[in-house]
CSV table of C-alpha atoms and ligand atoms in Angstrom, one decimal:
chain,number,residue,atom,x,y,z
A,30,MET,CA,49.0,-22.2,27.1
A,31,ASN,CA,52.0,-24.4,26.0
A,32,PRO,CA,55.5,-23.1,27.0
A,33,PHE,CA,56.3,-22.2,23.3
A,34,ASP,CA,53.2,-20.0,23.0
A,35,GLN,CA,53.7,-18.6,26.6
A,36,ALA,CA,57.2,-17.4,25.8
A,37,LEU,CA,55.9,-15.5,22.8
A,38,TYR,CA,52.9,-14.2,24.7
A,39,ASP,CA,55.2,-12.9,27.4
A,40,ARG,CA,57.4,-11.2,24.8
A,41,VAL,CA,54.6,-9.5,22.9
A,42,THR,CA,52.9,-8.2,26.1
A,43,ALA,CA,56.3,-7.1,27.5
A,44,THR,CA,57.0,-5.2,24.3
A,45,PHE,CA,53.6,-3.6,24.5
A,46,ALA,CA,54.0,-2.6,28.1
A,47,ALA,CA,57.5,-1.2,27.6
A,48,GLN,CA,56.3,0.9,24.6
A,49,PHE,CA,52.9,2.1,25.7
A,50,GLY,CA,53.2,2.0,29.5
A,51,TYR,CA,50.2,-0.3,30.3
A,52,SER,CA,48.9,-3.8,29.5
A,53,PRO,CA,47.1,-4.5,26.2
A,54,ASP,CA,43.3,-5.0,26.0
A,55,LEU,CA,43.7,-8.3,24.1
A,56,VAL,CA,46.2,-10.6,22.4
A,57,VAL,CA,45.6,-12.5,19.1
A,58,ARG,CA,47.5,-15.4,17.9
A,59,ALA,CA,47.6,-16.5,14.2
A,60,PRO,CA,49.7,-19.5,13.2
A,61,GLY,CA,52.0,-20.1,10.3
A,62,ARG,CA,51.5,-23.0,8.0
A,63,VAL,CA,53.2,-25.8,6.2
A,64,ASN,CA,51.7,-27.0,2.9
A,65,LEU,CA,51.9,-30.8,2.5
A,66,ILE,CA,51.2,-30.7,-1.2
A,67,GLY,CA,49.5,-28.5,-3.8
A,68,GLU,CA,51.9,-25.7,-4.7
A,69,HIS,CA,50.9,-22.7,-6.8
A,70,THR,CA,47.5,-24.3,-7.3
A,71,ASP,CA,45.6,-21.9,-5.1
A,72,TYR,CA,45.5,-19.0,-7.5
A,73,ASN,CA,44.5,-21.4,-10.2
A,74,ASP,CA,41.3,-22.2,-8.4
A,75,GLY,CA,42.8,-25.6,-7.5
A,76,PHE,CA,43.4,-27.8,-4.4
A,77,VAL,CA,45.9,-27.4,-1.6
A,78,LEU,CA,46.6,-29.5,1.5
A,79,PRO,CA,48.2,-27.4,4.3
A,80,CYS,CA,48.1,-27.5,8.0
A,81,ALA,CA,48.6,-24.8,10.7
A,82,ILE,CA,51.7,-25.2,12.8
A,83,GLY,CA,52.9,-24.2,16.3
A,84,PRO,CA,55.0,-21.2,15.5
A,85,SER,CA,52.8,-18.1,15.1
A,86,THR,CA,52.5,-14.3,15.1
A,87,MET,CA,51.0,-12.6,18.1
A,88,VAL,CA,49.7,-9.1,18.2
A,89,ALA,CA,48.8,-7.3,21.5
A,90,VAL,CA,46.4,-4.4,21.0
A,91,SER,CA,44.5,-1.7,22.8
A,92,LYS,CA,42.0,0.8,21.6
A,93,ARG,CA,42.6,4.5,21.3
A,94,ASP,CA,39.9,7.1,21.4
A,95,ASP,CA,41.2,8.8,18.3
A,96,ASP,CA,42.2,7.8,14.7
A,97,ARG,CA,45.9,7.2,15.4
A,98,VAL,CA,47.5,3.8,15.0
A,99,GLU,CA,50.8,3.2,16.6
A,100,VAL,CA,52.7,-0.1,16.0
A,101,ILE,CA,55.9,-1.6,17.3
A,102,ALA,CA,57.5,-4.7,15.9
A,103,ALA,CA,59.6,-6.7,18.4
A,104,ASP,CA,61.2,-8.8,15.7
A,105,PHE,CA,62.4,-5.8,13.6
A,106,GLY,CA,64.5,-4.3,16.4
A,107,ASP,CA,61.5,-2.7,17.9
A,108,ALA,CA,60.9,-0.7,14.7
A,109,LYS,CA,57.9,1.6,14.9
A,110,ASP,CA,55.2,2.8,12.5
A,111,HIS,CA,52.4,5.3,13.0
A,112,PHE,CA,49.6,6.6,10.8
A,113,ASN,CA,46.1,8.0,10.8
A,114,LEU,CA,43.1,5.9,9.9
A,115,GLN,CA,41.9,8.5,7.5
A,116,PRO,CA,41.7,6.7,4.1
A,117,PRO,CA,43.4,6.2,1.7
A,118,LEU,CA,46.3,4.7,3.7
A,119,GLU,CA,49.7,5.1,2.1
A,120,ARG,CA,52.4,2.4,1.9
A,121,ASN,CA,55.4,2.7,4.2
A,122,ILE,CA,58.2,2.2,1.7
A,123,GLU,CA,60.9,2.1,4.3
A,124,GLN,CA,59.5,-0.6,6.5
A,125,PRO,CA,58.0,-3.5,4.4
A,126,TRP,CA,56.7,-5.3,7.6
A,127,ALA,CA,54.5,-2.2,8.3
A,128,ASP,CA,52.6,-2.6,5.0
A,129,TYR,CA,51.1,-5.9,6.2
A,130,VAL,CA,49.5,-4.0,9.1
A,131,ARG,CA,48.5,-1.0,6.9
A,132,GLY,CA,47.3,-3.2,4.1
A,133,VAL,CA,44.9,-5.2,6.3
A,134,ILE,CA,43.5,-2.0,8.0
A,135,SER,CA,43.0,-0.5,4.6
A,136,ALA,CA,41.3,-3.6,3.3
A,137,LEU,CA,39.0,-3.7,6.3
A,138,GLN,CA,38.1,-0.1,5.8
A,139,ASN,CA,37.4,-0.8,2.1
A,140,GLU,CA,35.0,-3.6,3.3
A,141,GLY,CA,33.1,-0.9,5.2
A,142,HIS,CA,34.4,-1.7,8.7
A,143,ALA,CA,34.6,1.4,11.0
A,144,LEU,CA,37.8,0.8,13.0
A,145,SER,CA,39.1,2.6,16.0
A,146,GLY,CA,42.7,3.9,16.5
A,147,ALA,CA,44.9,1.4,18.2
A,148,GLN,CA,48.2,0.7,19.9
A,149,ILE,CA,49.7,-2.5,18.6
A,150,ALA,CA,52.8,-4.6,19.5
A,151,ILE,CA,53.8,-7.5,17.2
A,152,ALA,CA,56.1,-10.5,17.9
A,153,GLY,CA,56.4,-13.9,16.2
A,154,ASN,CA,58.4,-17.1,16.4
A,155,LEU,CA,58.1,-18.1,12.8
A,156,PRO,CA,61.4,-18.1,10.9
A,157,LYS,CA,61.3,-15.3,8.4
A,158,GLY,CA,61.8,-16.1,4.7
A,159,ALA,CA,61.2,-19.8,5.3
A,160,GLY,CA,58.0,-20.0,3.3
A,161,LEU,CA,56.0,-20.7,6.4
A,162,SER,CA,53.6,-17.8,6.0
A,163,SER,CA,54.9,-15.3,8.6
A,164,SER,CA,53.3,-12.5,6.6
A,165,ALA,CA,49.9,-14.2,6.2
A,166,SER,CA,49.8,-14.9,10.0
A,167,LEU,CA,50.6,-11.3,10.7
A,168,GLU,CA,47.8,-10.2,8.4
A,169,VAL,CA,45.3,-12.5,9.9
A,170,ALA,CA,46.2,-11.6,13.5
A,171,VAL,CA,46.0,-7.9,12.8
A,172,GLY,CA,42.6,-8.3,11.1
A,173,LYS,CA,41.2,-10.3,13.9
A,174,ALA,CA,42.5,-7.9,16.5
A,175,MET,CA,41.4,-4.7,14.8
A,176,LEU,CA,37.9,-6.1,14.5
A,177,ALA,CA,37.8,-7.3,18.1
A,178,LEU,CA,38.7,-3.8,19.3
A,179,THR,CA,35.3,-2.6,18.1
A,180,GLY,CA,33.5,-5.7,19.2
A,181,THR,CA,33.2,-7.1,15.6
A,182,ASP,CA,33.7,-10.7,14.7
A,183,ILE,CA,33.5,-12.0,11.1
A,184,ASP,CA,33.6,-15.4,9.6
A,185,ASN,CA,37.2,-16.6,9.5
A,186,THR,CA,37.1,-17.4,5.8
A,187,ARG,CA,36.0,-13.8,5.1
A,188,LEU,CA,38.8,-12.6,7.4
A,189,ALA,CA,41.3,-14.7,5.3
A,190,GLN,CA,39.9,-13.1,2.1
A,191,ILE,CA,40.4,-9.6,3.4
A,192,ALA,CA,44.0,-10.5,4.4
A,193,GLN,CA,44.6,-11.9,0.9
A,194,ILE,CA,43.2,-8.6,-0.6
A,195,ALA,CA,45.7,-6.7,1.6
A,196,GLU,CA,48.6,-8.7,0.3
A,197,CYS,CA,47.5,-8.6,-3.4
A,198,ASP,CA,46.4,-5.0,-3.6
A,199,PHE,CA,48.4,-3.2,-0.9
A,200,VAL,CA,51.6,-5.1,-0.7
A,201,GLY,CA,51.6,-6.2,-4.3
A,202,THR,CA,52.2,-10.0,-4.1
A,203,LYS,CA,49.4,-11.5,-6.2
A,204,CYS,CA,49.1,-14.5,-3.8
A,205,GLY,CA,46.3,-17.1,-3.6
A,206,ILE,CA,44.1,-17.7,-0.6
A,207,MET,CA,46.0,-20.7,1.0
A,208,ASP,CA,48.2,-19.1,3.6
A,209,GLN,CA,45.6,-16.7,5.0
A,210,LEU,CA,42.9,-19.3,4.9
A,211,ILE,CA,44.8,-22.0,6.8
A,212,SER,CA,46.0,-19.4,9.3
A,213,ALA,CA,42.4,-18.4,9.9
A,214,GLN,CA,40.8,-21.9,9.8
A,215,GLY,CA,43.5,-24.3,10.8
A,216,LYS,CA,42.4,-27.3,12.9
A,217,ALA,CA,44.4,-29.1,15.6
A,218,GLY,CA,45.4,-32.6,14.5
A,219,HIS,CA,44.3,-32.0,10.9
A,220,ALA,CA,45.5,-30.9,7.5
A,221,LEU,CA,42.8,-29.3,5.4
A,222,LEU,CA,42.1,-30.2,1.8
A,223,ILE,CA,41.0,-26.8,0.5
A,224,ASP,CA,39.1,-26.3,-2.7
A,225,CYS,CA,40.4,-22.8,-3.6
A,226,ARG,CA,37.4,-22.2,-5.9
A,227,SER,CA,34.5,-22.9,-3.5
A,228,LEU,CA,36.7,-22.4,-0.4
A,229,GLU,CA,35.3,-25.7,1.0
A,230,LEU,CA,37.5,-27.1,3.7
A,231,ILE,CA,37.7,-30.8,4.1
A,232,ASP,CA,39.3,-32.3,7.2
A,233,ALA,CA,42.3,-34.5,6.6
A,234,PRO,CA,43.3,-36.0,10.0
A,235,ILE,CA,47.0,-36.6,10.6
A,236,PRO,CA,47.3,-39.8,12.5
A,237,ASP,CA,49.0,-39.5,15.9
A,238,ASP,CA,51.9,-41.7,14.9
A,239,VAL,CA,52.8,-39.6,11.9
A,240,ALA,CA,55.3,-36.8,12.1
A,241,ILE,CA,55.5,-33.6,10.0
A,242,MET,CA,59.1,-32.4,9.8
A,243,ILE,CA,60.0,-29.0,8.5
A,244,VAL,CA,63.6,-28.3,7.6
A,245,HIS,CA,64.6,-24.7,6.7
A,246,SER,CA,67.2,-24.8,3.8
A,247,GLY,CA,68.7,-21.5,5.1
A,248,VAL,CA,68.1,-20.0,1.7
A,249,THR,CA,65.7,-17.1,2.5
A,250,ARG,CA,63.4,-15.6,0.0
A,251,GLY,CA,62.3,-11.9,-0.2
A,252,LEU,CA,58.9,-10.8,1.0
A,253,VAL,CA,57.7,-9.5,-2.3
A,254,ASP,CA,58.9,-11.7,-5.0
A,255,GLY,CA,58.7,-10.8,-8.7
A,256,HIS,CA,59.1,-14.5,-9.7
A,257,TYR,CA,55.8,-15.3,-8.0
A,258,ASN,CA,53.8,-12.7,-9.9
A,259,GLU,CA,55.5,-13.9,-13.1
A,260,ARG,CA,54.4,-17.5,-12.5
A,261,ARG,CA,50.9,-16.3,-11.9
A,262,ARG,CA,50.8,-14.4,-15.1
A,263,GLN,CA,52.1,-17.5,-17.0
A,264,CYS,CA,49.3,-19.6,-15.5
A,265,GLU,CA,46.6,-17.1,-16.4
A,266,ALA,CA,48.0,-16.8,-19.9
A,267,ALA,CA,47.8,-20.6,-20.3
A,268,ALA,CA,44.3,-20.8,-19.0
A,269,ALA,CA,43.2,-18.0,-21.4
A,270,ALA,CA,44.8,-19.7,-24.3
A,271,MET,CA,42.9,-22.9,-23.5
A,272,GLY,CA,39.7,-20.9,-23.1
A,273,VAL,CA,39.0,-21.9,-19.5
A,274,PRO,CA,38.4,-19.6,-16.5
A,275,ALA,CA,41.4,-21.2,-14.6
A,276,LEU,CA,43.9,-24.0,-14.9
A,277,ARG,CA,41.7,-25.9,-12.5
A,278,ASP,CA,39.4,-26.5,-15.5
A,279,ALA,CA,42.2,-27.7,-17.9
A,280,ASN,CA,43.5,-31.2,-18.4
A,281,LEU,CA,46.6,-32.6,-20.2
A,282,ASP,CA,44.7,-33.3,-23.4
A,283,MET,CA,43.6,-29.7,-23.7
A,284,LEU,CA,47.2,-28.7,-22.9
A,285,ALA,CA,48.6,-30.9,-25.7
A,286,ALA,CA,46.0,-29.5,-28.2
A,287,ALA,CA,46.8,-25.9,-27.2
A,288,SER,CA,50.3,-25.7,-28.7
A,289,LEU,CA,51.6,-23.1,-26.3
A,290,ASP,CA,55.3,-22.2,-26.1
A,291,ALA,CA,57.5,-24.6,-24.1
A,292,VAL,CA,57.7,-22.6,-20.9
A,293,THR,CA,54.0,-21.8,-20.6
A,294,THR,CA,53.2,-25.5,-21.4
A,295,ALA,CA,55.5,-26.6,-18.6
A,296,ARG,CA,54.0,-24.1,-16.1
A,297,ALA,CA,50.5,-25.3,-16.9
A,298,ARG,CA,51.6,-29.0,-16.8
A,299,HIS,CA,52.8,-28.4,-13.2
A,300,VAL,CA,49.5,-27.0,-12.1
A,301,ILE,CA,47.3,-29.5,-13.8
A,302,THR,CA,49.3,-32.5,-12.5
A,303,GLU,CA,49.7,-31.0,-9.0
A,304,ASN,CA,46.0,-30.6,-8.6
A,305,GLN,CA,45.5,-34.3,-9.2
A,306,ARG,CA,48.4,-35.2,-6.9
A,307,THR,CA,46.9,-33.1,-4.2
A,308,LEU,CA,43.5,-34.9,-4.4
A,309,ASN,CA,45.4,-38.3,-4.5
A,310,ALA,CA,47.5,-37.2,-1.5
A,311,ALA,CA,44.5,-36.4,0.6
A,312,ASP,CA,43.2,-39.9,-0.3
A,313,ALA,CA,46.5,-41.6,0.6
A,314,LEU,CA,46.6,-39.7,3.9
A,315,GLY,CA,43.0,-40.9,4.7
A,316,LYS,CA,44.2,-44.5,4.2
A,317,SER,CA,47.4,-43.8,6.3
A,318,ASP,CA,49.3,-44.9,3.1
A,319,LEU,CA,52.5,-43.0,3.7
A,320,ALA,CA,54.3,-44.8,0.9
A,321,ALA,CA,51.8,-43.6,-1.7
A,322,LEU,CA,51.9,-40.1,-0.1
A,323,GLY,CA,55.7,-40.2,-0.5
A,324,VAL,CA,55.6,-41.0,-4.2
A,325,LEU,CA,53.2,-38.1,-4.7
A,326,MET,CA,55.4,-35.7,-2.7
A,327,ALA,CA,58.4,-36.8,-4.8
A,328,GLN,CA,56.5,-36.2,-8.0
A,329,SER,CA,55.4,-32.8,-6.7
A,330,HIS,CA,59.0,-31.8,-6.0
A,331,ALA,CA,60.2,-32.9,-9.4
A,332,SER,CA,57.4,-30.9,-11.1
A,333,MET,CA,58.2,-27.8,-9.1
A,334,ARG,CA,61.9,-28.3,-10.1
A,335,ASP,CA,61.5,-29.1,-13.8
A,336,ASP,CA,58.2,-27.6,-14.9
A,337,PHE,CA,57.5,-24.7,-12.6
A,338,GLU,CA,61.2,-24.0,-12.0
A,339,ILE,CA,60.8,-22.6,-8.4
A,340,THR,CA,63.3,-24.7,-6.6
A,341,VAL,CA,67.0,-23.9,-6.0
A,342,PRO,CA,70.0,-26.4,-5.9
A,343,ALA,CA,70.3,-26.2,-2.1
A,344,ILE,CA,66.6,-27.2,-1.8
A,345,ASP,CA,66.9,-30.0,-4.3
A,346,ASP,CA,69.9,-31.3,-2.3
A,347,LEU,CA,68.0,-31.1,1.0
A,348,VAL,CA,65.0,-32.9,-0.4
A,349,ALA,CA,67.1,-35.7,-1.8
A,350,HIS,CA,68.7,-36.2,1.6
A,351,LEU,CA,65.3,-36.3,3.3
A,352,GLN,CA,64.0,-38.7,0.7
A,353,ASN,CA,67.0,-41.0,1.1
A,354,ALA,CA,66.7,-41.0,4.9
A,355,ILE,CA,62.9,-41.7,4.8
A,356,GLY,CA,62.9,-44.2,2.0
A,357,HIS,CA,59.4,-45.7,1.3
A,358,GLN,CA,58.0,-44.9,4.7
A,359,GLY,CA,56.9,-41.3,3.8
A,360,GLY,CA,58.1,-38.4,1.6
A,361,ALA,CA,59.6,-35.0,1.3
A,362,ARG,CA,59.3,-31.9,-1.0
A,363,MET,CA,59.9,-28.2,-1.0
A,364,THR,CA,56.9,-26.3,0.6
A,365,GLY,CA,55.6,-22.8,-0.1
A,366,GLY,CA,56.2,-20.3,-2.8
A,367,GLY,CA,59.7,-21.4,-3.7
A,368,PHE,CA,63.1,-19.9,-4.6
A,369,GLY,CA,64.3,-20.9,-1.1
A,370,GLY,CA,62.6,-21.5,2.2
A,371,ALA,CA,61.7,-24.8,3.8
A,372,CYS,CA,61.1,-28.4,2.9
A,373,VAL,CA,58.4,-30.6,4.4
A,374,ALA,CA,58.7,-34.3,5.2
A,375,ILE,CA,56.2,-36.8,6.4
A,376,MET,CA,57.3,-40.0,8.2
A,377,PRO,CA,56.3,-42.3,11.0
A,378,LEU,CA,56.9,-40.6,14.4
A,379,ALA,CA,59.3,-43.4,15.2
A,380,MET,CA,61.7,-42.3,12.4
A,381,VAL,CA,62.1,-38.7,13.5
A,382,ALA,CA,65.4,-39.1,15.4
A,383,GLU,CA,67.0,-41.1,12.7
A,384,VAL,CA,66.0,-38.7,9.9
A,385,GLN,CA,67.1,-35.7,12.0
A,386,THR,CA,70.6,-37.3,12.5
A,387,ALA,CA,70.9,-38.0,8.8
A,388,ILE,CA,70.0,-34.4,7.8
A,389,GLN,CA,72.4,-32.9,10.4
A,390,LYS,CA,75.1,-35.1,8.9
A,391,HIS,CA,74.5,-34.5,5.2
A,392,TYR,CA,73.0,-31.0,4.9
A,393,LYS,CA,74.5,-27.6,5.7
A,394,THR,CA,72.9,-24.2,5.0
A,395,PRO,CA,74.7,-21.9,2.5
A,396,ASN,CA,76.4,-20.3,5.5
A,397,GLY,CA,77.7,-23.7,6.6
A,398,ASP,CA,75.4,-24.0,9.6
A,399,ALA,CA,73.2,-26.9,10.7
A,400,PRO,CA,69.7,-26.4,9.3
A,401,LEU,CA,66.7,-25.5,11.6
A,402,ILE,CA,64.6,-28.6,12.0
A,403,MET,CA,61.1,-28.5,13.4
A,404,VAL,CA,58.8,-31.4,14.2
A,405,GLU,CA,55.2,-30.3,14.2
A,406,ARG,CA,51.7,-31.5,14.9
A,407,PRO,CA,48.9,-29.5,13.1
A,408,GLY,CA,47.6,-26.8,15.4
A,409,PRO,CA,44.5,-24.5,15.5
A,410,GLY,CA,43.8,-21.4,13.5
A,411,VAL,CA,43.6,-17.8,14.6
A,412,ALA,CA,42.3,-17.1,18.2
A,413,ILE,CA,41.9,-14.3,20.7
A,414,LEU,CA,43.9,-15.6,23.7
B,25,GLA,C1,52.8,-18.5,-1.4
B,25,GLA,C2,51.4,-17.8,-1.6
B,25,GLA,C3,50.3,-18.9,-1.6
B,25,GLA,C4,50.6,-20.0,-2.6
B,25,GLA,C5,52.0,-20.5,-2.3
B,25,GLA,C6,52.4,-21.5,-3.4
B,25,GLA,O1,52.8,-19.0,-0.1
B,25,GLA,O2,51.1,-16.9,-0.6
B,25,GLA,O3,49.1,-18.2,-2.0
B,25,GLA,O4,50.4,-19.6,-3.9
B,25,GLA,O5,53.0,-19.5,-2.3
B,25,GLA,O6,51.6,-22.7,-3.3
């Protein structure tokens, strides 16, 4: 285990032992993700290009002989939750983190899985509210762990779908499949081009001399975001008005002919153009054409800013500094659901130090602090350690 994972492993097992008085039966790790391009396309049946990253959520679990589930969350001041497996599970209004655990357990039960009671400790090293999928990684880890306790293993794509159901139906964020699917199916050294309609995963190797840099703007977004669901409704309205099942099936000519209101048109234009950019970006990556990738990332950011309206001024500022520092040797854009969070940049490995220095010099978070900068290689998906 690398030192970064080892420190988290030690923390989650120590939390478990301190709370429950013995060592856990097993520990599951599920990674966060960064999306290189393809934003708000997943729930429109479109294409995304994410990779799993090093920071993750780990859950340490043991089986109980009864129906009781006891949970402790190291990252929320050792906050605790407990409930009985008897369906239907209720939400825990006071502790939003607990709903990701309850939601996955509830979704597994609805799928017909007979689960056992459990003791669970949770710890992660993903920055919260950074748009790097700390909640999806928690869902995937809990799902894998709860199944493993009864000796059950299911296909990781199915696991991701169950985790997505938990988030949509239990937590109430009408998210797409990207975050859960890449956390479950991530592949070391690779981004994955995901067709969110067929759920086909196509390997997109990241060359060894290419760096993925993630910079957290310091603007955090809430866990359940009303803006997100609103965007989804606008996309669905646009698709319905054009008479197609999803915006994946629309093109700019159809959009022009549809005479929708200006806002709905702009939302649909983002998704239609972003789908094509994502396919083109996978192509550019395959040819190690970082200049072309950079142009597509810049277009993606502008489209998120102007058409989808999900960026904030601090993020636009950070992206501009990244783009200036990288020039034509790569690119940068906001990553994730929006309204804050992190930016992703791609560049030759040899440029990392120089770009880091430029960002530290030019960008401060809203609190006046230096931003958190991470340099990542794509890592593997969920695993029992
Ligand atoms: C969030 C959602 C994803 C996806 C992105 C935007 O991360 O969970 O399903 O829609 O936003 O691309």
